[in-house]
mmCIF file of C-alpha atoms in Angstrom:
data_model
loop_
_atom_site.group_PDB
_atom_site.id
_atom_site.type_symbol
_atom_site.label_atom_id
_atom_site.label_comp_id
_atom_site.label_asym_id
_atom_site.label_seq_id
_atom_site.Cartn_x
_atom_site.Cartn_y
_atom_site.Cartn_z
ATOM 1 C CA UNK X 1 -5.287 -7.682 7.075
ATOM 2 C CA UNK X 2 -6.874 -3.925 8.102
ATOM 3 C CA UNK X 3 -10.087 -5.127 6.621
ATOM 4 C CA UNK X 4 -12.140 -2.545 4.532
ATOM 5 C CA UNK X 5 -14.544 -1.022 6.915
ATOM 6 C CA UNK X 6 -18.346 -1.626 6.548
ATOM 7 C CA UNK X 7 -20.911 0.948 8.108
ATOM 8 C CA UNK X 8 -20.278 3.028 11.239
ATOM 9 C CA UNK X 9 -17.700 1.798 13.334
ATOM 10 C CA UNK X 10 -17.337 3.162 17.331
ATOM 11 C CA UNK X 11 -14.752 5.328 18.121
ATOM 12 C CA UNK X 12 -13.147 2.602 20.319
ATOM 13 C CA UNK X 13 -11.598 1.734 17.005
ATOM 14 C CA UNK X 14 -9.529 4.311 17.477
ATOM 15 C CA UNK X 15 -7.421 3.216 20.696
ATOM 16 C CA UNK X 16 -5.587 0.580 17.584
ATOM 17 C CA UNK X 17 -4.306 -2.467 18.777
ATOM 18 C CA UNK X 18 -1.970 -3.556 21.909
ATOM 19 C CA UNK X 19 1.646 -4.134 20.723
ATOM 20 C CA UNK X 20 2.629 -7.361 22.579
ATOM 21 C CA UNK X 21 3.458 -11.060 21.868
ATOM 22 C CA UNK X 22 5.833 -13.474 21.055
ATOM 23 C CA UNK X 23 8.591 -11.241 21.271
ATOM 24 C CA UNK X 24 9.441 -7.619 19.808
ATOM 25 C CA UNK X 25 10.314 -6.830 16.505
ATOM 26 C CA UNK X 26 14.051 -7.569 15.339
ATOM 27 C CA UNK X 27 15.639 -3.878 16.042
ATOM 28 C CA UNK X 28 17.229 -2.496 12.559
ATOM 29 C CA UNK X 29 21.043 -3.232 12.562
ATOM 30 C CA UNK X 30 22.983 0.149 13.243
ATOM 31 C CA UNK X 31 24.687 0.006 9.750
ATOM 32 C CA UNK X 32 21.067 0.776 8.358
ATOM 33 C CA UNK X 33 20.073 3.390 10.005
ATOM 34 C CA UNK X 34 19.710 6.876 8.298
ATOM 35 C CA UNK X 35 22.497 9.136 8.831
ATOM 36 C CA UNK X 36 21.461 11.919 11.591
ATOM 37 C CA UNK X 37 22.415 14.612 9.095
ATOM 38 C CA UNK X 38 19.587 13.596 6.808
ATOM 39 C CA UNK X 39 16.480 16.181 7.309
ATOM 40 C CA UNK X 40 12.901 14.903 7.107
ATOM 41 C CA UNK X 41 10.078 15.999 5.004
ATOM 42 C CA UNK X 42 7.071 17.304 6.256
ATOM 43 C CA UNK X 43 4.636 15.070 5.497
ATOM 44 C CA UNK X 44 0.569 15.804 5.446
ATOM 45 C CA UNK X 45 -2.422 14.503 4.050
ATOM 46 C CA UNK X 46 -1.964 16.340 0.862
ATOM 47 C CA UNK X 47 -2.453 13.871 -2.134
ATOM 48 C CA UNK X 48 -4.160 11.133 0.052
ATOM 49 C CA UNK X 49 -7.200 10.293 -1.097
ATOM 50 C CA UNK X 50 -10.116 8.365 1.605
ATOM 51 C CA UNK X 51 -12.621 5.372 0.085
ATOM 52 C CA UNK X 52 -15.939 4.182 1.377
ATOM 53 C CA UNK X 53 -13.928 1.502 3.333
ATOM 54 C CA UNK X 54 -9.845 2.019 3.055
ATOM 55 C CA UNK X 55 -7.319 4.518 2.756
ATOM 56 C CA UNK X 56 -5.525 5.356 -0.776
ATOM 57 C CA UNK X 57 -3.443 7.817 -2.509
ATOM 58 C CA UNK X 58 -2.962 9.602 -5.765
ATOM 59 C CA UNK X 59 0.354 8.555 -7.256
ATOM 60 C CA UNK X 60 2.427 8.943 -10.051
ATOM 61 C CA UNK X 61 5.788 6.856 -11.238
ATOM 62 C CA UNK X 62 8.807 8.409 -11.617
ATOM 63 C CA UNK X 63 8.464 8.442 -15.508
ATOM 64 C CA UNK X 64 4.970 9.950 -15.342
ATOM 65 C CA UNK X 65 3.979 12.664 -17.161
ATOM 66 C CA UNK X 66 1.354 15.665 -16.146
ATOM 67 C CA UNK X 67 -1.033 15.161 -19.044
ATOM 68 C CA UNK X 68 -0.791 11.502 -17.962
ATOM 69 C CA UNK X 69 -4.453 9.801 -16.500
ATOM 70 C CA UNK X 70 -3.946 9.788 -12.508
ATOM 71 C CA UNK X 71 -3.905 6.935 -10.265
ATOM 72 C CA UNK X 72 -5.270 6.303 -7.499
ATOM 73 C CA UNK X 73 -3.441 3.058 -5.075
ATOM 74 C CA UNK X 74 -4.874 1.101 -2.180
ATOM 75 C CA UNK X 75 -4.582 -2.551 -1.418
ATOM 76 C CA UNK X 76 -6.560 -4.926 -3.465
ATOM 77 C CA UNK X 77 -8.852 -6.346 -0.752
ATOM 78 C CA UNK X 78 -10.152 -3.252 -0.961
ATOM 79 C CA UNK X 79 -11.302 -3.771 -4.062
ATOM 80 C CA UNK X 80 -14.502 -2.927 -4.986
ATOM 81 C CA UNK X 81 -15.877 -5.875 -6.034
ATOM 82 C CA UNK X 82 -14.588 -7.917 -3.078
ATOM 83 C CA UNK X 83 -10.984 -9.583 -2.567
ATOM 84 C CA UNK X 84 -9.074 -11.132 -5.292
ATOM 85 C CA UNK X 85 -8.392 -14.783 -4.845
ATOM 86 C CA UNK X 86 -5.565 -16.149 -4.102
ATOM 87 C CA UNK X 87 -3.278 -16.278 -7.616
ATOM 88 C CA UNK X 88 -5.853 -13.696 -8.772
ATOM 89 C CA UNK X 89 -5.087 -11.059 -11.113
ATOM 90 C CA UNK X 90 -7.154 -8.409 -12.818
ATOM 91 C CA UNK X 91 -5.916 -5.829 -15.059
ATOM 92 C CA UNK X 92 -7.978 -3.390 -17.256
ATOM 93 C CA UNK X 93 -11.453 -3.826 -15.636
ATOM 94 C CA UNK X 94 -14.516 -1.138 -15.505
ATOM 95 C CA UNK X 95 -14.832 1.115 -12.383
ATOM 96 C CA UNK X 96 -16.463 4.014 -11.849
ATOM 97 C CA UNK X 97 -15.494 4.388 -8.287
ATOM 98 C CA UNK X 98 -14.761 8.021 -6.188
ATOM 99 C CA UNK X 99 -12.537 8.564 -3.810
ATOM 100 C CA UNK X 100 -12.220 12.023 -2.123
ATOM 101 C CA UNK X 101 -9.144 13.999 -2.196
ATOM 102 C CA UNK X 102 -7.778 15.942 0.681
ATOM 103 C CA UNK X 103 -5.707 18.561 1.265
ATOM 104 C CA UNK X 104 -2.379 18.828 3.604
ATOM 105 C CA UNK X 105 -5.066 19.651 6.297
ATOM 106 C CA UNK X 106 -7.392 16.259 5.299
ATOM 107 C CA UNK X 107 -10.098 18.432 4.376
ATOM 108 C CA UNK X 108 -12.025 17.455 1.407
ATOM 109 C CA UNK X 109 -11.116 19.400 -1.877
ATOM 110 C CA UNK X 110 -12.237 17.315 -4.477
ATOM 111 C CA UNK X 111 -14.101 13.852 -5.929
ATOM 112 C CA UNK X 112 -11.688 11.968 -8.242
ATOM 113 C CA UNK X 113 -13.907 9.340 -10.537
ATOM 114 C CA UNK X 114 -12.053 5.892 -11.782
ATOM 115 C CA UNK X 115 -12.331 4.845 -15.433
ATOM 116 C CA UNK X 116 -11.205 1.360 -14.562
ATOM 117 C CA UNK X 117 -9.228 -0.780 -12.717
ATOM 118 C CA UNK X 118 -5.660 -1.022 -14.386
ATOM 119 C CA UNK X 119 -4.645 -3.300 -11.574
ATOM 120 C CA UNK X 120 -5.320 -5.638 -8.971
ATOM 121 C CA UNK X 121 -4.012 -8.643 -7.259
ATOM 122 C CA UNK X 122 -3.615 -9.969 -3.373
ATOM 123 C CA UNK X 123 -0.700 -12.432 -4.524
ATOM 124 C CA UNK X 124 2.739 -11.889 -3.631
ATOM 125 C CA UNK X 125 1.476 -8.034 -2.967
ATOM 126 C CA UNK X 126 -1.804 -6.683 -2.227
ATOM 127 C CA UNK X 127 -2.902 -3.773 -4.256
ATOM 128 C CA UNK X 128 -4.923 -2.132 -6.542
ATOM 129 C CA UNK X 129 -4.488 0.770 -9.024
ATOM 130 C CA UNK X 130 -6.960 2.547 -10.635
ATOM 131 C CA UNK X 131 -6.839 4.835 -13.809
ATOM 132 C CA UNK X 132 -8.887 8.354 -12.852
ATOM 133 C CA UNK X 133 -11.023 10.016 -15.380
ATOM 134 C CA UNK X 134 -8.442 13.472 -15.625
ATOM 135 C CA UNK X 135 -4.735 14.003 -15.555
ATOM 136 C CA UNK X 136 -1.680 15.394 -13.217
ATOM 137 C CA UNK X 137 -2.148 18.617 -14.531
ATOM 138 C CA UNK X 138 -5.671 19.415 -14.386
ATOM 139 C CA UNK X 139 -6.350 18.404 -10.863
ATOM 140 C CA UNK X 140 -3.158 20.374 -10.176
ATOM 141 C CA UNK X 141 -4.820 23.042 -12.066
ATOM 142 C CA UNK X 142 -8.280 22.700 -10.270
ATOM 143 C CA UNK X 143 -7.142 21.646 -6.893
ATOM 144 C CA UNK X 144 -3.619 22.838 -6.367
ATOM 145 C CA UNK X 145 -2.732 18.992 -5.408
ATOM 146 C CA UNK X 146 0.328 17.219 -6.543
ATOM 147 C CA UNK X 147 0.395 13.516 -6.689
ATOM 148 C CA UNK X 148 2.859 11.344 -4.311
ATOM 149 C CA UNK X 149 5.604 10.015 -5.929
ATOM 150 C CA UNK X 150 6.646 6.217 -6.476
ATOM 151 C CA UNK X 151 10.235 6.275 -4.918
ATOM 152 C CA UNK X 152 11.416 3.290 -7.640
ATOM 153 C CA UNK X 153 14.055 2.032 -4.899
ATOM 154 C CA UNK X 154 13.791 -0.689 -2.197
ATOM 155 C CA UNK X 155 13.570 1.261 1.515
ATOM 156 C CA UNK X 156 16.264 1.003 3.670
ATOM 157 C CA UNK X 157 15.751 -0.582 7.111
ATOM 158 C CA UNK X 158 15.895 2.044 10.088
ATOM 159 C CA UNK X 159 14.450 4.840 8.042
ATOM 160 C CA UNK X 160 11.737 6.598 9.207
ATOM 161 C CA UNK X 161 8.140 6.336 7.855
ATOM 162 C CA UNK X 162 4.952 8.319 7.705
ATOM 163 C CA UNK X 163 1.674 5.559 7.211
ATOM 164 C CA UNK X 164 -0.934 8.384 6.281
ATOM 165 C CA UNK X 165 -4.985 7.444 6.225
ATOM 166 C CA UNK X 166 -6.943 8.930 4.471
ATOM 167 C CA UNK X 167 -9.736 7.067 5.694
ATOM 168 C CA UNK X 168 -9.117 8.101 9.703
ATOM 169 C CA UNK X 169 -7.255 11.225 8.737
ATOM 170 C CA UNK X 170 -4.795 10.034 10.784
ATOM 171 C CA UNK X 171 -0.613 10.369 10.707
ATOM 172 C CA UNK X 172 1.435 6.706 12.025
ATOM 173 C CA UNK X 173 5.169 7.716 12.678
ATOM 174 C CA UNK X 174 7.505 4.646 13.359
ATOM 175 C CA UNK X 175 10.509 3.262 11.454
ATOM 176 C CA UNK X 176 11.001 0.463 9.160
ATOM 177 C CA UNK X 177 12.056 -2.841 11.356
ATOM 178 C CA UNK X 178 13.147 -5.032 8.655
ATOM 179 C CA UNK X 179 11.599 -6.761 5.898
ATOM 180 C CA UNK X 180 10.029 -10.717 5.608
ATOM 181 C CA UNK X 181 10.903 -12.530 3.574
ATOM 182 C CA UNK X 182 7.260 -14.451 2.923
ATOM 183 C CA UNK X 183 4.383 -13.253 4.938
ATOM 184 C CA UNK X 184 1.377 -15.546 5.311
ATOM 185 C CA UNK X 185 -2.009 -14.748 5.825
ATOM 186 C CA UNK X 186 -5.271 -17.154 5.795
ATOM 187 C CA UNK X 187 -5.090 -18.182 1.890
ATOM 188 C CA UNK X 188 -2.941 -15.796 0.621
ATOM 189 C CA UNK X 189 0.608 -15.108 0.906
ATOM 190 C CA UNK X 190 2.910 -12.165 0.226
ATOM 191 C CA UNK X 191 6.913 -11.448 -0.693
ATOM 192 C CA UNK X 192 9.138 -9.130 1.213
ATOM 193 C CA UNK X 193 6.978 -7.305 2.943
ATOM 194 C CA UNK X 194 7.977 -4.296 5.411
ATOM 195 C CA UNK X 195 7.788 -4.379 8.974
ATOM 196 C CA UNK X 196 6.902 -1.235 11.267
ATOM 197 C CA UNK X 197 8.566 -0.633 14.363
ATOM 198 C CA UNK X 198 5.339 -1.251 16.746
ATOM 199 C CA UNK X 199 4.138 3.024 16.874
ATOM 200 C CA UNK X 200 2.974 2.228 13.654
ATOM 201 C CA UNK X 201 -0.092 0.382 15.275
ATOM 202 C CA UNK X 202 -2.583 1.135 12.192
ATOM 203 C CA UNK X 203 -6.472 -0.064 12.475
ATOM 204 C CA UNK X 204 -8.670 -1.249 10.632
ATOM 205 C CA UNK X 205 -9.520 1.731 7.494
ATOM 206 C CA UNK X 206 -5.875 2.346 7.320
ATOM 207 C CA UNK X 207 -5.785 -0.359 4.615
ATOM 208 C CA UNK X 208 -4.287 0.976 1.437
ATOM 209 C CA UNK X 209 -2.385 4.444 3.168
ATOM 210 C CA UNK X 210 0.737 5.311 1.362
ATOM 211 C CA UNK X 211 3.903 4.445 3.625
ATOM 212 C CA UNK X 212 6.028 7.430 2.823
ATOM 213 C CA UNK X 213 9.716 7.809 3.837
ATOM 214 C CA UNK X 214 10.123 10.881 6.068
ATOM 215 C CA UNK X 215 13.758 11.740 4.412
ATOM 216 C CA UNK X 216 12.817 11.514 0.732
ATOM 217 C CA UNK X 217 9.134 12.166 0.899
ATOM 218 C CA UNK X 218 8.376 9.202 -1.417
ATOM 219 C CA UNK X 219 6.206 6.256 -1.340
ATOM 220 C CA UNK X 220 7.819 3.286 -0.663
ATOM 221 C CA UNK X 221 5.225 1.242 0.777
ATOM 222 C CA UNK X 222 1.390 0.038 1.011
ATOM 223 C CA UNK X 223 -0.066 -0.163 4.210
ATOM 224 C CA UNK X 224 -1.750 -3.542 4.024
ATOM 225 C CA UNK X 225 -2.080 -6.001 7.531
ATOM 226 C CA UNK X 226 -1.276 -6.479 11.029
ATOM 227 C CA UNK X 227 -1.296 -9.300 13.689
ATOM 228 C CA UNK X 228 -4.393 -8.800 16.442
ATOM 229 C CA UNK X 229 -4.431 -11.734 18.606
ATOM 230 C CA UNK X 230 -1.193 -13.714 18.362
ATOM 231 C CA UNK X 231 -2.861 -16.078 16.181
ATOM 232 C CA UNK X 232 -0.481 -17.945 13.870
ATOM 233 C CA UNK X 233 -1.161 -17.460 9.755
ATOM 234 C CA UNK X 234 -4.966 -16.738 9.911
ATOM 235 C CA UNK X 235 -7.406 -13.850 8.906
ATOM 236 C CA UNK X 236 -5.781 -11.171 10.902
ATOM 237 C CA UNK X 237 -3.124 -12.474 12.291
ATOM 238 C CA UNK X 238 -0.174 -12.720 9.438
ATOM 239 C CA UNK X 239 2.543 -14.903 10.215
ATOM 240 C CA UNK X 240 6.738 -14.233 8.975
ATOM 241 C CA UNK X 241 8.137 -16.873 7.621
ATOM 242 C CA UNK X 242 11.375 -17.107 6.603
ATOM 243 C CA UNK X 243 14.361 -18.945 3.865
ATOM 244 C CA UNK X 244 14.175 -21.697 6.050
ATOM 245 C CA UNK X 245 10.323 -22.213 6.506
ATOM 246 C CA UNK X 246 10.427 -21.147 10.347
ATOM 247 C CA UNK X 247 7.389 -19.550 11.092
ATOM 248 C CA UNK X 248 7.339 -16.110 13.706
ATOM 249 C CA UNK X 249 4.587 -14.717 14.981
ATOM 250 C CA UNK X 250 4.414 -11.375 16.344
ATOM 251 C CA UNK X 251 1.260 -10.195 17.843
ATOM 252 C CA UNK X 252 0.374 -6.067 17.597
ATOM 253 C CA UNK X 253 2.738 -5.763 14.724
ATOM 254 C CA UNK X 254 2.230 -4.452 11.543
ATOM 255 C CA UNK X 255 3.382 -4.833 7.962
ATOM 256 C CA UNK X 256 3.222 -2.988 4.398
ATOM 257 C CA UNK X 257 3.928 -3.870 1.215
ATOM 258 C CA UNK X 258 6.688 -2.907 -1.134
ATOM 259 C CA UNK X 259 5.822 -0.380 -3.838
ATOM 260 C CA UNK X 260 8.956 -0.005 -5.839
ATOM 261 C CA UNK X 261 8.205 -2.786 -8.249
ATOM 262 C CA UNK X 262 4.852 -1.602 -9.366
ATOM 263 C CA UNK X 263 7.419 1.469 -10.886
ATOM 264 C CA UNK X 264 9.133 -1.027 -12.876
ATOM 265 C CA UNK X 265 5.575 -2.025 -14.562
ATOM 266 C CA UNK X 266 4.295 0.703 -15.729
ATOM 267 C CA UNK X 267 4.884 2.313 -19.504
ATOM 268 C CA UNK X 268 4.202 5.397 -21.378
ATOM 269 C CA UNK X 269 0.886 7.031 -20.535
ATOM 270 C CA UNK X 270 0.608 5.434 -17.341
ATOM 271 C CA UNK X 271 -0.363 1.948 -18.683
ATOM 272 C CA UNK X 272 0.247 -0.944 -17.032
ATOM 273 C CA UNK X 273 2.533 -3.536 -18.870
ATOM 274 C CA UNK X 274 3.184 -6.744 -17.253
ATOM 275 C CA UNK X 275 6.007 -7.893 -19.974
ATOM 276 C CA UNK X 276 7.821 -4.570 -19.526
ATOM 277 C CA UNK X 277 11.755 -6.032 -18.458
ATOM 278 C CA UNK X 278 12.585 -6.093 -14.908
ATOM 279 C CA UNK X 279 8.452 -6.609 -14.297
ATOM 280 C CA UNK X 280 7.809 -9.198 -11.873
ATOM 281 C CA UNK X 281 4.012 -8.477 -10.730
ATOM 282 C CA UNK X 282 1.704 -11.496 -10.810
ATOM 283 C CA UNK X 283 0.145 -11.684 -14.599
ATOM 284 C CA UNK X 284 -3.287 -13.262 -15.002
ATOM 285 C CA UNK X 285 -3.191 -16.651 -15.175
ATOM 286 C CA UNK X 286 -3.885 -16.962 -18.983
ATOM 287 C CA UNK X 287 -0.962 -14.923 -19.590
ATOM 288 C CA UNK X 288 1.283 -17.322 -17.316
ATOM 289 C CA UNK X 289 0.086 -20.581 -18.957
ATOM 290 C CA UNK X 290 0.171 -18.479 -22.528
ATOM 291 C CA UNK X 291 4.446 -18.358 -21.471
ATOM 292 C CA UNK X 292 4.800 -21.882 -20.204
#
């Protein structure tokens, strides 16, 4: 996974990882592929948001509302209190964590401050949302930022993507390759994730960016992992795995993680509600023996 960052790291970092390995990507079939009449979005930093150690982004869902409490995504090993286990979940904890806000230009306009953590998990997805201390409105009102928007639809494979850090201040353009169907790394596995086409060759910090589809301008993804060394389903090195428990590795590519489901969990007032129907995020494992 794009590990959370501890202390200064060089600026080698920077140079990201050599795409080679067991073979490239699967191209996107030609049926999927955007029509060439559809016009991209401009896409900046505006809305992103950088952590001590990952990347992140202000969101909202589709049925949000502007005197709603923001949230703020990134993946859940970037968690603050260290990575959630495997079959792990945490809803409703304390935080008072900060993240800074930037602008379209990444500079710094603002500190948002986390109430708590309405959300976290590394199981079957890997993220973590976290309920901010004002609303929509009123850092619209003080900041002139909007949030990004939860596209509540599954991406299409061929479109093209936008994997923005907040962390590097750094813009990954590439397209969506394809999707896995289980991707496997070290303890921890997760479900139909998406695959870049290998220019998105994100780096350590970009853990947590927002994967935003150039055409609609939405979120549709979670930067989360990538395989280094052509290692086969360890720390770093996530492995595909497919219906038929064949295992593909491909070394320098990288992978995000589906956001349109999280839409389908969230209520009223920007609470988090795990029974809600068509909700199929991990519950806390109370909750699932509480059902059995």
């Amino acid at each position: 996974m794009r590990r959370p960052l501890v202390g200064a790291l060089t600026t080698l970092l920077l140079t990201g990882a050599t795409v080679a390995g067991a073979g490239p990507a699967t191209a996107a079939p030609a049926t999927a592929q955007p029509q060439a009449a559809a016009k991209t979005k401009a896409v900046d930093f505006a809305g992103t948001v950088a952590l001590s150690n990952c990347s992140g982004s202000l969101i909202r869902m589709p049925n949000s509302a502007d005197n709603d409490p923001g949230l703020v995504m990134t993946n859940g090993h970037c968690l603050e209190t260290g990575m959630p286990g495997p079959g792990e979940v945490l809803v409703d904890q304390p935080s008072s964590r900060t993240f800074s806000l930037l602008n379209s230009t990444a500079g710094k306009v603002a500190t948002l401050q986390a109430t708590k953590v309405s959300y976290a998990t590394m199981t079957d997805t890997d993220v973590t949302l976290y309920e901010l201390n004002t609303t929509y409105a009123r850092i619209k009102q003080q900041y002139g930022i909007d949030a990004l928007r939860l596209s509540g639809d599954h991406p299409v494979a061929g479109t093209p993507i936008k994997v923005v850090s907040g962390y590097w201040k750094r813009i990954y353009s590439c397209n969506v390759d394809g999707f896995v169907h289980q991707l496997r790394e070290a303890d921890w596995t997760w479900k139909d994730s998406l695959r870049y086409t290998s220019s998105c060759n994100t780096i350590g910090g970009t853990s947590g960016s927002p994967v935003i589809d150039a055409n609609s301008g939405k979120v549709v993804a979670i930067n989360n992992t990538g395989n280094e060394n052509g290692e086969r389903c360890t720390m770093n090195n996530p492995c595909e795995v497919d219906e038929n428990g064949t295992v593909t590795v491909r070394r320098g590519i990288n992978y995000a993680e589906q956001t349109y489901g999280i839409t389908k969990c969230v209520d009223t007032g920007n609470k988090i509600d795990l029974d809600l129907p068509g909700c199929e995020l991990p519950k806390p494992a109370g909750e699932e023996l509480a059902r059995r």
